[in-house]
């Protein structure tokens, strides 16, 4: 895709915040733009294609006026209304509105009383103690603002893995069309699948004589903002999308493996390899591995031959963080790490029964058409999550009936019934046991009270006989919200003891559990479920990101429930219920 979907989705999200800022009489506009932003983000077709076919007016969820704005953007690269709004509204600090407890009224007051328009001005005002005196700005609120500003600042330095991957995929696609390019690969943190990415590194091999042609084509690709540095084998450019730096390095075929290894990193992994090389009497650098004694080149063409020469198994890039991955190779675990092909189902997704964009039938049809899964679990929100249109007991019962009808018609049991039930403030659940008991799978999540310690709340949910999984356990949103505090050692113990799984939520902003907590959970013997939490058909693709987390945490199929047959999952559910029954009978 061209990336235009994402850009427009971002613009509409900003416009929605701007209308929210402008006041209550603009709230319908705010809602319309917010919806349009989500629709564009969820669209699985390039908006440029839709525009070409003159079908902008037919996209569900996008009205005529917004379709016109899309048309205007594609034709002129600008939306006039957006430019006007930007002049009227202190838009730079609007992103602060995403953080709870900090609404449009606060932004307005800062703007009117202190003439604050930018994040830097706000930070200065906080540091000089000017905000603290303002009506409605208590000490805690100001402290929260300071922390949010810090998060946003960090987030601007790095982008989410999925965004980086969509950029690098596009560039790789364009460059691999050049016939002088022999080999091409993305390197650096993208290849290691870190959850956030600083800059984008690309490696190419070619004959030395073709380098200048390749560099010329690279500088000419779509979306280049400026050229930062240019040499005979190295170029750095800045691209418009996310204002990112892209580094290109061109090497000879003989050096390909050594360069790829070097440029993939991590630095710590490389340091370990170089140290090991030295002990063996070798010298290792980005050009190859050489014998110190006579300078002879021993390996360099492929990564595999280099690892082999060092007496090591090939280490997949996701594991190259310099954290004991060399030990892992000895345990023969590497070949058993979970892969995308192991996944048998997606166990957390939403339909228009709550805040998803498509009907459950459409979601199910799509998965069956494009994925080889054996099952999916519908998990719409429960009633207390009102902004997400959560279901009450009666509505959930209707959904269960509807799923049964769909399955019957299809002659299978593909769609499993479930819910993402809200964990309330006191740790109890948002739906009664009568309805929960009927479900195949219950995911329980926290959607409120992010500022306090939530250990007890999660533990109480784990103790509930019908809860099978805790959704997005930390509650963090990368660059927007830190996870609430939780005593993970205790939670992992309880999860294991009660037979409750924890989720690896693969939404790009969540990645929750992250690789480190996931690794601790696995060590504690906790079962994990990788879920996309899809709100539209396109999002089923996020499963890959969840797999990256699991691999970085060294998980095998044994650790990941949704690599198992539905029968095994049923046993997981039933054995928890049975244990509670026995405990209840003994009371
Ligand atoms: P990022 O861009 O911050 O997300 O992280 P990386 O890992 O992509 O880092 P980057 O772009 O600075 O460098 C790409 C790779 O190049 C890095 O993973 C390892 C290698 N590299 C860069 N600088 C050094 C260095 O000073 N020593 C060694 N051994 N390797 C380096
Ligand atoms: Ca990088
Ligand atoms: Ca770089
Ligand atoms: Zn959800």
XYZ file of C-alpha atoms and ligand atoms in Angstrom:
621
model
C 0.000 0.000 0.000
C 1.031 3.608 -0.578
C 0.879 4.719 3.051
C -1.820 7.265 2.183
C -4.365 5.347 4.282
C -2.213 5.852 7.356
C -1.501 9.513 6.639
C -5.193 10.315 6.123
C -6.158 8.310 9.180
C -3.714 10.439 11.194
C -5.035 13.711 9.775
C -8.632 12.733 10.559
C -7.667 11.707 14.069
C -6.152 15.156 14.567
C -9.211 16.845 13.095
C -11.423 14.898 15.488
C -9.396 16.184 18.462
C -9.550 19.701 17.049
C -13.335 19.586 16.827
C -13.511 18.189 20.336
C -11.417 21.131 21.447
C -13.697 23.598 19.711
C -16.605 22.610 21.911
C -19.758 20.619 22.389
C -21.528 21.991 19.331
C -18.844 20.364 17.163
C -19.097 16.962 18.751
C -20.861 15.332 15.791
C -18.059 16.434 13.495
C -15.568 15.085 16.043
C -17.348 11.731 16.047
C -17.526 11.570 12.247
C -13.809 12.276 11.848
C -12.909 9.862 14.591
C -14.897 7.147 12.850
C -13.335 8.010 9.478
C -9.893 7.754 11.051
C -10.643 4.261 12.333
C -12.191 3.181 9.051
C -9.130 4.294 7.074
C -6.844 2.600 9.530
C -8.816 -0.624 9.149
C -9.181 -0.530 5.374
C -7.539 -3.430 3.580
C -7.444 -1.688 0.196
C -5.219 1.206 -0.810
C -7.295 4.394 -0.752
C -5.510 5.487 -3.944
C -7.025 2.475 -5.711
C -10.504 3.316 -4.413
C -10.015 6.896 -5.575
C -8.897 5.750 -9.015
C -12.064 3.693 -9.382
C -14.154 6.643 -8.222
C -15.573 4.699 -5.282
C -14.747 7.024 -2.363
C -18.462 7.606 -1.710
C -19.070 3.909 -1.208
C -16.776 3.308 1.762
C -18.980 2.416 4.729
C -18.501 4.804 7.645
C -17.272 7.675 5.503
C -19.737 10.434 4.647
C -19.845 12.627 1.596
C -18.049 15.583 3.126
C -15.153 13.479 4.371
C -14.965 11.648 1.029
C -14.474 15.071 -0.536
C -11.619 15.792 1.870
C -9.949 12.521 0.858
C -10.327 13.477 -2.782
C -8.860 16.912 -2.054
C -5.876 15.381 -0.269
C -5.119 12.930 -3.070
C -5.345 15.684 -5.681
C -3.554 18.542 -3.869
C -1.618 16.912 -1.021
C -3.503 19.139 1.416
C -6.847 19.579 3.129
C -7.780 23.252 3.381
C -10.113 22.766 6.333
C -7.305 21.041 8.236
C -4.954 23.951 7.579
C -7.597 26.413 8.824
C -8.175 24.370 11.972
C -4.456 24.173 12.649
C -4.335 27.955 12.761
C -7.276 28.144 15.168
C -6.350 25.396 17.585
C -3.158 24.830 19.619
C -2.824 21.517 17.812
C 0.591 20.572 19.104
C -0.702 19.949 22.596
C -3.867 18.189 21.471
C -2.264 14.781 21.686
C -2.218 15.343 25.410
C -5.979 14.932 25.261
C -5.495 11.242 24.606
C -4.188 10.904 28.110
C -6.950 10.363 30.630
C -7.830 13.189 32.984
C -6.708 15.801 30.517
C -9.614 16.987 28.407
C -10.195 19.761 25.879
C -11.158 22.190 28.663
C -7.707 21.922 30.222
C -6.019 22.533 26.875
C -8.249 25.547 26.335
C -7.423 27.029 29.711
C -3.685 26.623 29.129
C -4.078 28.297 25.770
C -6.216 31.186 26.979
C -4.563 31.944 30.313
C -0.932 31.156 29.583
C -0.858 31.390 25.750
C 0.558 27.900 25.520
C 0.574 26.459 21.993
C 3.362 23.914 21.905
C 4.651 21.042 23.984
C 7.884 22.912 24.657
C 5.986 25.951 25.947
C 3.945 23.690 28.185
C 7.029 21.975 29.568
C 8.683 25.334 30.236
C 5.569 26.584 31.998
C 5.453 23.477 34.177
C 9.151 23.745 35.012
C 8.772 27.415 35.908
C 5.840 26.582 38.183
C 3.352 28.681 36.218
C 0.818 25.907 35.541
C 0.577 24.836 39.164
C -1.120 28.090 40.155
C -3.906 27.781 37.606
C -7.445 26.893 38.709
C -8.128 23.195 38.087
C -4.475 22.190 37.898
C -3.580 20.368 41.086
C -0.152 19.004 41.841
C -1.040 15.452 40.746
C -2.523 16.571 37.491
C 0.544 18.641 36.643
C 2.790 15.720 37.496
C 0.755 13.504 35.169
C 1.090 16.105 32.447
C 4.835 16.174 32.873
C 4.994 12.391 32.554
C 2.786 12.392 29.469
C 5.010 14.985 27.837
C 8.022 12.819 28.527
C 6.316 9.775 26.977
C 5.322 11.703 23.868
C 8.860 13.007 23.566
C 10.278 9.478 23.727
C 7.656 8.223 21.299
C 8.631 10.819 18.710
C 12.172 9.499 18.661
C 10.997 5.976 17.817
C 8.134 4.542 15.764
C 6.081 1.390 16.141
C 7.409 -1.767 14.521
C 4.393 -2.174 12.192
C 4.827 1.348 10.849
C 8.537 0.775 10.288
C 7.814 -2.540 8.582
C 5.317 -0.993 6.216
C 7.917 1.623 5.226
C 10.742 -0.885 4.824
C 8.537 -3.350 2.897
C 7.678 -0.648 0.412
C 11.295 0.451 -0.062
C 12.479 -3.144 -0.377
C 9.838 -3.792 -2.996
C 10.967 -0.814 -5.062
C 14.684 -1.480 -4.794
C 14.445 -5.191 -5.513
C 13.060 -4.318 -8.939
C 16.467 -2.900 -9.915
C 18.183 -5.737 -11.752
C 21.661 -4.749 -10.536
C 20.554 -5.461 -6.950
C 21.719 -8.999 -6.141
C 20.540 -9.371 -2.564
C 18.510 -7.039 -0.371
C 17.416 -7.247 3.249
C 16.265 -4.968 6.022
C 18.703 -4.955 8.964
C 19.001 -3.233 12.370
C 16.222 -3.280 14.936
C 13.507 -3.980 12.320
C 15.091 -7.302 11.452
C 15.361 -8.099 15.156
C 11.647 -7.148 15.468
C 12.025 -4.773 18.373
C 8.716 -3.196 19.383
C 9.874 0.317 18.472
C 12.329 1.427 15.823
C 14.755 4.354 15.661
C 15.942 4.437 12.072
C 15.545 2.043 9.170
C 18.611 0.135 7.919
C 18.722 -1.527 4.519
C 21.516 -3.650 3.096
C 22.083 -4.389 -0.594
C 24.737 -6.393 -2.414
C 25.801 -5.660 -5.996
C 28.846 -5.421 -8.229
C 30.934 -2.398 -7.270
C 30.339 -0.796 -10.668
C 26.575 -0.667 -10.149
C 26.601 1.055 -6.785
C 26.152 4.573 -8.065
C 23.126 3.594 -10.134
C 21.462 1.933 -7.120
C 22.188 4.937 -4.933
C 20.665 7.230 -7.522
C 17.483 5.165 -7.654
C 17.305 5.019 -3.850
C 17.468 8.786 -3.542
C 14.737 9.048 -6.159
C 12.145 6.813 -4.456
C 8.752 8.197 -3.548
C 8.468 10.271 -0.383
C 12.071 11.436 0.092
C 12.307 14.663 2.084
C 16.065 15.220 2.036
C 19.417 13.499 1.608
C 21.359 13.603 4.874
C 24.638 12.030 3.760
C 25.928 10.446 0.593
C 29.067 8.380 0.012
C 30.095 5.664 -2.486
C 28.679 2.756 -0.386
C 26.477 4.502 2.181
C 23.539 6.879 1.925
C 21.186 8.301 4.511
C 17.896 9.915 3.589
C 14.985 11.393 5.467
C 11.515 10.370 4.313
C 8.256 12.251 4.904
C 6.447 9.332 6.451
C 6.999 9.657 10.223
C 9.965 11.889 9.396
C 12.213 8.820 9.439
C 15.853 8.307 8.551
C 16.616 5.439 6.185
C 20.217 4.199 5.873
C 21.266 2.238 2.818
C 24.525 0.315 2.698
C 25.833 -1.416 -0.438
C 28.391 -4.228 -0.208
C 29.936 -6.908 -2.434
C 28.425 -10.386 -2.538
C 31.477 -11.828 -0.759
C 30.762 -9.604 2.247
C 26.999 -10.025 2.334
C 26.766 -12.317 5.377
C 29.322 -10.446 7.456
C 27.704 -7.101 6.694
C 24.197 -8.370 7.357
C 25.316 -9.803 10.675
C 27.046 -6.559 11.622
C 24.205 -4.307 10.549
C 21.495 -6.426 12.163
C 23.105 -6.136 15.567
C 22.383 -5.829 18.332
C 25.622 -4.200 19.351
C 25.720 -6.523 22.360
C 25.284 -9.606 20.185
C 28.074 -8.402 17.896
C 30.408 -7.720 20.799
C 29.885 -11.266 22.037
C 30.610 -12.717 18.592
C 33.757 -10.627 18.152
C 35.041 -11.655 21.561
C 34.410 -15.303 20.781
C 36.186 -14.887 17.428
C 39.243 -13.417 19.105
C 39.472 -16.371 21.480
C 39.559 -18.667 18.443
C 42.310 -16.670 16.791
C 39.971 -14.903 14.366
C 39.250 -11.291 13.651
C 35.683 -10.454 12.816
C 34.298 -7.296 11.249
C 31.665 -6.176 8.742
C 33.761 -7.528 5.846
C 34.228 -11.070 7.084
C 35.962 -13.379 9.543
C 39.758 -13.503 9.070
C 42.500 -15.680 10.554
C 44.700 -13.381 12.633
C 47.858 -15.400 11.890
C 47.873 -14.795 8.122
C 44.882 -12.562 7.462
C 43.123 -15.220 5.410
C 39.369 -14.766 4.842
C 37.535 -17.733 6.379
C 33.865 -16.754 6.097
C 31.702 -13.808 5.041
C 29.315 -14.740 2.288
C 26.446 -15.880 4.484
C 25.458 -15.489 8.113
C 25.099 -19.265 8.374
C 28.733 -19.960 7.473
C 29.915 -17.406 10.008
C 27.909 -18.914 12.867
C 29.099 -22.362 11.779
C 32.745 -21.292 11.782
C 32.275 -20.015 15.318
C 30.829 -23.366 16.370
C 27.342 -21.952 16.885
C 23.874 -22.765 15.565
C 22.273 -20.117 13.392
C 20.621 -17.581 15.667
C 17.417 -16.002 14.323
C 17.558 -12.180 14.306
C 14.740 -11.829 16.876
C 17.010 -13.415 19.481
C 20.112 -11.343 18.874
C 19.900 -9.103 21.912
C 23.024 -10.310 23.711
C 20.978 -11.934 26.481
C 22.015 -15.579 26.728
C 20.914 -16.480 23.198
C 24.156 -18.427 22.879
C 23.138 -20.619 25.814
C 19.837 -21.239 24.101
C 21.504 -22.684 21.026
C 23.096 -25.332 23.214
C 19.710 -26.468 24.485
C 18.531 -27.150 20.930
C 15.592 -24.878 21.589
C 16.029 -22.573 18.649
C 14.490 -24.869 16.074
C 11.440 -25.286 18.299
C 10.580 -21.613 18.679
C 6.989 -20.862 17.737
C 6.346 -19.638 14.176
C 3.386 -18.055 12.430
C 2.575 -21.402 10.799
C 1.908 -22.930 14.208
C -1.035 -20.645 14.940
C -4.396 -22.424 14.894
C -6.745 -19.605 15.839
C -7.314 -16.044 16.962
C -8.924 -15.725 20.372
C -9.603 -12.019 20.840
C -11.511 -10.046 18.236
C -14.351 -7.555 17.999
C -17.352 -7.161 15.726
C -19.876 -4.361 15.401
C -21.529 -6.026 18.389
C -19.229 -3.611 20.261
C -16.535 -1.371 18.753
C -15.427 -3.456 15.753
C -16.023 -2.201 12.232
C -17.521 -5.362 10.678
C -20.216 -7.874 11.463
C -19.190 -11.155 13.046
C -20.166 -12.977 9.840
C -17.853 -10.797 7.782
C -14.979 -11.189 10.211
C -15.401 -14.970 10.213
C -15.680 -15.173 6.417
C -12.529 -13.148 6.025
C -10.453 -15.294 8.375
C -11.650 -18.475 6.738
C -10.771 -17.132 3.330
C -7.296 -15.832 4.083
C -6.031 -17.853 7.060
C -5.650 -21.543 7.750
C -6.974 -21.297 11.298
C -9.245 -23.935 12.824
C -11.236 -21.553 15.034
C -11.784 -17.953 16.115
C -13.324 -16.642 19.321
C -15.658 -13.626 19.220
C -14.827 -11.441 22.210
C -16.803 -8.224 22.104
C -16.711 -5.790 25.028
C -19.031 -5.967 28.016
C -21.425 -3.219 29.055
C -19.301 -1.034 31.349
C -16.968 -0.132 28.474
C -19.566 2.288 27.188
C -17.472 4.179 24.650
C -16.888 0.829 22.973
C -20.600 -0.019 22.901
C -20.190 -2.965 25.243
C -22.865 -5.672 25.494
C -25.083 -6.506 28.437
C -26.171 -10.048 29.319
C -29.174 -10.004 26.998
C -27.167 -8.729 24.025
C -24.446 -11.278 24.623
C -27.069 -14.049 24.716
C -28.338 -12.785 21.360
C -24.821 -12.914 19.988
C -24.380 -16.480 21.235
C -27.597 -17.450 19.419
C -26.432 -15.700 16.290
C -23.074 -17.500 16.334
C -24.858 -20.819 16.741
C -27.022 -20.038 13.716
C -24.013 -19.069 11.607
C -22.125 -22.214 12.609
C -25.145 -24.400 11.937
C -25.583 -22.939 8.490
C -21.909 -23.490 7.717
C -22.088 -26.983 9.153
C -19.131 -26.482 11.470
C -18.089 -25.058 14.815
C -15.660 -22.484 13.521
C -16.772 -19.472 15.563
C -16.427 -19.965 19.292
C -18.437 -17.853 21.712
C -16.594 -15.536 24.053
C -16.381 -12.091 25.544
C -13.845 -9.516 26.646
C -15.398 -8.912 30.012
C -14.395 -5.831 31.937
C -12.627 -6.263 35.272
C -14.348 -3.701 37.490
C -12.613 -1.494 40.053
C -13.014 -4.079 42.834
C -11.829 -7.003 40.704
C -15.312 -8.402 40.116
C -16.606 -8.952 36.587
C -18.955 -6.848 34.515
C -21.279 -9.752 33.581
C -23.058 -12.327 35.706
C -21.944 -15.959 36.015
C -25.050 -17.335 34.270
C -23.994 -15.839 30.974
C -20.232 -16.380 31.427
C -20.829 -20.063 32.102
C -22.320 -20.482 28.629
C -19.255 -19.190 26.815
C -16.440 -21.181 25.243
C -13.786 -18.671 26.306
C -13.652 -15.633 28.591
C -10.993 -12.968 28.293
C -11.013 -10.441 31.165
C -9.399 -7.027 30.806
C -8.893 -3.772 32.658
C -10.106 -0.610 30.912
C -10.156 1.855 33.829
C -8.211 2.845 36.949
C -4.819 2.970 35.229
C -3.122 5.047 37.908
C -3.307 2.650 40.821
C -1.685 -0.672 41.589
C -3.848 -3.334 39.948
C -2.282 -6.500 41.395
C -5.270 -7.457 43.566
C -7.715 -6.692 40.809
C -5.975 -9.017 38.339
C -5.492 -11.742 40.942
C -9.187 -11.660 41.804
C -10.043 -12.040 38.121
C -7.644 -15.004 37.826
C -9.412 -16.671 40.754
C -12.750 -16.496 38.940
C -13.669 -19.961 37.602
C -14.916 -18.659 34.254
C -11.998 -16.363 33.424
C -9.602 -18.077 31.011
C -7.282 -15.272 30.034
C -6.259 -11.789 31.133
C -6.319 -9.413 28.133
C -3.573 -6.831 27.516
C -2.295 -7.437 31.061
C -0.219 -4.269 31.627
C -2.561 -1.753 30.002
C 0.272 0.233 28.464
C -0.053 2.084 25.159
C 3.376 2.621 23.630
C 4.234 6.313 23.704
C 0.892 7.212 25.285
C 0.372 5.470 28.565
C 2.664 3.552 30.884
C 1.396 0.259 32.245
C -0.188 0.416 35.700
C 1.847 -1.005 38.521
C 1.483 -4.730 39.141
C 3.427 -7.261 41.205
C 4.079 -9.606 38.312
C 5.767 -12.327 40.327
C 2.557 -12.776 42.323
C 0.295 -12.545 39.283
C 2.311 -15.153 37.378
C 2.106 -17.504 40.356
C -1.657 -17.129 40.619
C -2.155 -17.411 36.858
C -0.233 -20.649 36.796
C -1.945 -22.069 39.888
C -5.463 -21.217 38.704
C -5.001 -22.251 35.073
C -5.472 -18.749 33.695
C -3.643 -17.732 30.544
C -2.120 -14.325 29.905
C -2.439 -12.542 26.611
C 0.181 -11.350 24.200
C -1.956 -8.657 22.618
C -0.524 -7.919 19.178
C -2.125 -4.518 18.564
C 0.822 -2.331 17.472
C 0.390 0.209 20.278
C -0.113 -2.468 22.903
C 2.351 -5.330 22.338
C 1.196 -6.430 25.764
C 2.681 -8.532 27.359
C 5.956 -7.299 25.904
C 8.944 -9.558 25.241
C 10.486 -9.198 28.694
C 7.357 -9.866 30.768
C 6.427 -12.628 28.374
C 9.750 -14.274 29.023
C 9.222 -14.063 32.798
C 5.699 -15.463 32.464
C 6.949 -18.372 30.373
C 9.618 -19.088 32.957
C 6.943 -19.144 35.650
C 5.046 -21.782 33.649
C 2.158 -19.535 32.649
C 0.286 -20.366 29.418
C 0.086 -17.586 26.864
C -2.355 -16.691 24.092
C -1.310 -14.571 21.121
C -4.248 -12.443 19.998
C -4.745 -9.695 17.457
C -7.665 -7.985 19.247
C -8.821 -7.250 15.681
C -11.362 -4.487 15.210
C -11.361 -4.894 11.416
C -10.442 -7.559 8.883
C -7.064 -6.037 8.115
C -5.925 -6.347 11.703
C -5.744 -10.139 11.621
C -2.310 -9.492 10.126
C -1.070 -8.363 13.549
C -0.692 -12.032 14.526
C 2.821 -11.820 13.074
C 3.820 -9.132 15.566
C 2.552 -11.285 18.408
C 4.696 -14.142 17.123
C 7.713 -11.817 17.116
C 7.148 -11.081 20.820
C 6.769 -14.776 21.615
C 9.950 -15.648 19.732
C 11.886 -12.865 21.392
C 10.689 -14.407 24.666
C 11.835 -17.867 23.502
C 8.371 -19.422 23.482
C 7.669 -22.781 21.868
C 4.283 -24.202 20.857
C 3.974 -25.654 24.342
C 3.785 -22.162 25.813
C 1.225 -20.769 23.369
C -2.323 -22.069 23.760
C -3.623 -20.993 20.375
C -1.123 -23.225 18.616
C -3.134 -26.111 20.081
C -6.292 -27.797 18.844
C -9.619 -26.539 20.145
C -9.940 -29.765 22.077
C -6.863 -28.901 24.129
C -8.218 -25.434 24.790
C -11.527 -26.897 25.912
C -9.620 -29.070 28.367
C -7.823 -25.975 29.649
C -11.180 -24.289 30.246
C -12.860 -27.338 31.744
C -10.067 -28.244 34.118
C -10.205 -24.781 35.690
C -13.965 -25.051 36.111
C -13.708 -28.525 37.567
C -11.071 -27.527 40.078
C -13.353 -24.789 41.354
C -16.274 -27.130 41.556
C -14.290 -29.570 43.687
C -13.047 -26.751 45.895
C -16.633 -25.512 46.217
C -17.922 -28.954 47.191
C -15.298 -29.260 49.912
C -16.325 -25.987 51.540
P 17.434 1.628 16.313
O 17.737 2.159 14.967
O 17.716 2.584 17.409
O 16.045 1.097 16.425
O 18.402 0.372 16.612
P 19.413 -0.399 15.650
O 19.801 -1.626 16.357
O 18.833 -0.534 14.299
O 20.672 0.556 15.648
P 21.398 1.419 14.517
O 20.484 1.814 13.428
O 22.098 2.509 15.238
O 22.520 0.446 13.955
C 22.195 -0.664 13.161
C 23.094 -1.806 13.528
O 24.458 -1.512 13.173
C 23.157 -2.134 14.998
O 22.093 -2.953 15.399
C 24.477 -2.797 15.116
C 25.326 -2.087 14.115
N 26.122 -1.035 14.771
C 25.887 0.283 14.744
N 26.815 0.941 15.435
C 27.657 0.017 15.935
C 28.815 0.055 16.763
O 29.278 1.112 17.184
N 29.386 -1.130 17.058
C 28.875 -2.303 16.600
N 29.454 -3.445 16.928
N 27.819 -2.380 15.845
C 27.196 -1.238 15.513
Ca 18.201 1.217 12.952
Ca 21.012 3.186 11.280
Zn -10.157 -5.816 23.190
